[in-house]
Amino acid sequence: MEMPSRLRRTVALLGLCAALIAAPAVPAAAAAEPVAPRTAQAPVVTTEQVMSHLRALQSIADRNGGNRAHGTSGFRQSLMYVKGVLDRAGYRTSLRPFTYNGAVGYNLIADWPGGDPNHVVLVGAHLDSVEAGPGMSDNGSGSAAVLATAVAMSRADVATKSRLRFAWWGAEEPGLIGSKDYVQKLSAAERKKIDVYLNFDMTGTKNIQQWLVVHNDPRATDTFEAYFKDKGLPTFDIGIGGSDHVSFGDAGIPVSGFTSGVGDCYHQACDRIDNVDPQTETVSTNAILGVTWQLVTG
Ligand SMILES: [Zn+2]
């Protein structure tokens, strides 16, 4: 497919994020199902409600040698920050440790009480940065957007039909280590219970031209596309792309999600909070919230 060179570069770089270029074995899309009607309107997250989390992650990097990479105090403090917010919001949280490259890493899993535990909608983002910088676009932005979504769900006291679960992955940057570990440790029966995994890796990119939507699970993909169309926001079908959702797709679990793409300062020391566009970050957060709301209540 022809696409503008700038976009082609973006798509190519998305694979580099996880140093994972090979085409993953993702199951063929099943027959499309109609999108379920909303049972109620999703709440709206303000810019302050999402950017406050990003400021917290920047401060943690600043206090810990300028990064939040796997195996560092910056990562562990990021983890404790996110867990603290979730615990106060009423989530059941758990840390899932794994070892990589001689250091212990963690995934953080958070369940909202209620909903059918045999039908899980899982929403996640990687929390680690590279060692070169604080990782505010990649992926403080996705981590903060998913956290603000979780808090908004709690404030709305959402009554879900499906089980609503959130995840923050460790050690994505060295090669999807945390998400792979999580999926590998699930039994076949537990994998089957995950109806869809939605991934968010970079959501506040400056000078965004379009939202790059992962096309796999038909219902989630259609719901994202319909959401953006309704807001008059442009999208581009990136197929699968390369981030933690590949760990799920490789295990036969349907996936979707989106990214706002790779911007300046990618994997560099200048990927600071001023490398994230607050308006794009807010739009992305409300897209995650709006779509997740439809999927868990419909
Ligand atoms: Zn990333």
XYZ file of N, CA and C and ligand atoms in Angstrom, residues 17 126 138-139 172-173 201-202, ligand 1:
25
model
N 10.508 0.400 18.142
C 10.238 0.667 19.557
C 10.485 -0.586 20.371
N 3.101 0.211 28.242
C 4.367 -0.085 28.926
C 4.828 1.114 29.738
N 7.349 8.243 25.031
C 7.480 6.774 24.948
C 7.981 6.217 26.277
N 7.086 5.804 27.224
C 5.670 5.775 27.038
C 4.958 6.308 28.280
N 9.351 -3.341 28.322
C 8.933 -3.401 26.906
C 10.112 -3.082 26.012
N 10.876 -2.082 26.421
C 11.925 -1.554 25.534
C 12.975 -2.587 25.143
N 0.863 2.808 23.128
C 2.294 3.110 23.192
C 2.528 4.391 22.398
N 2.607 5.505 23.117
C 2.754 6.868 22.589
C 1.397 7.416 22.161
Zn 7.123 2.453 23.521
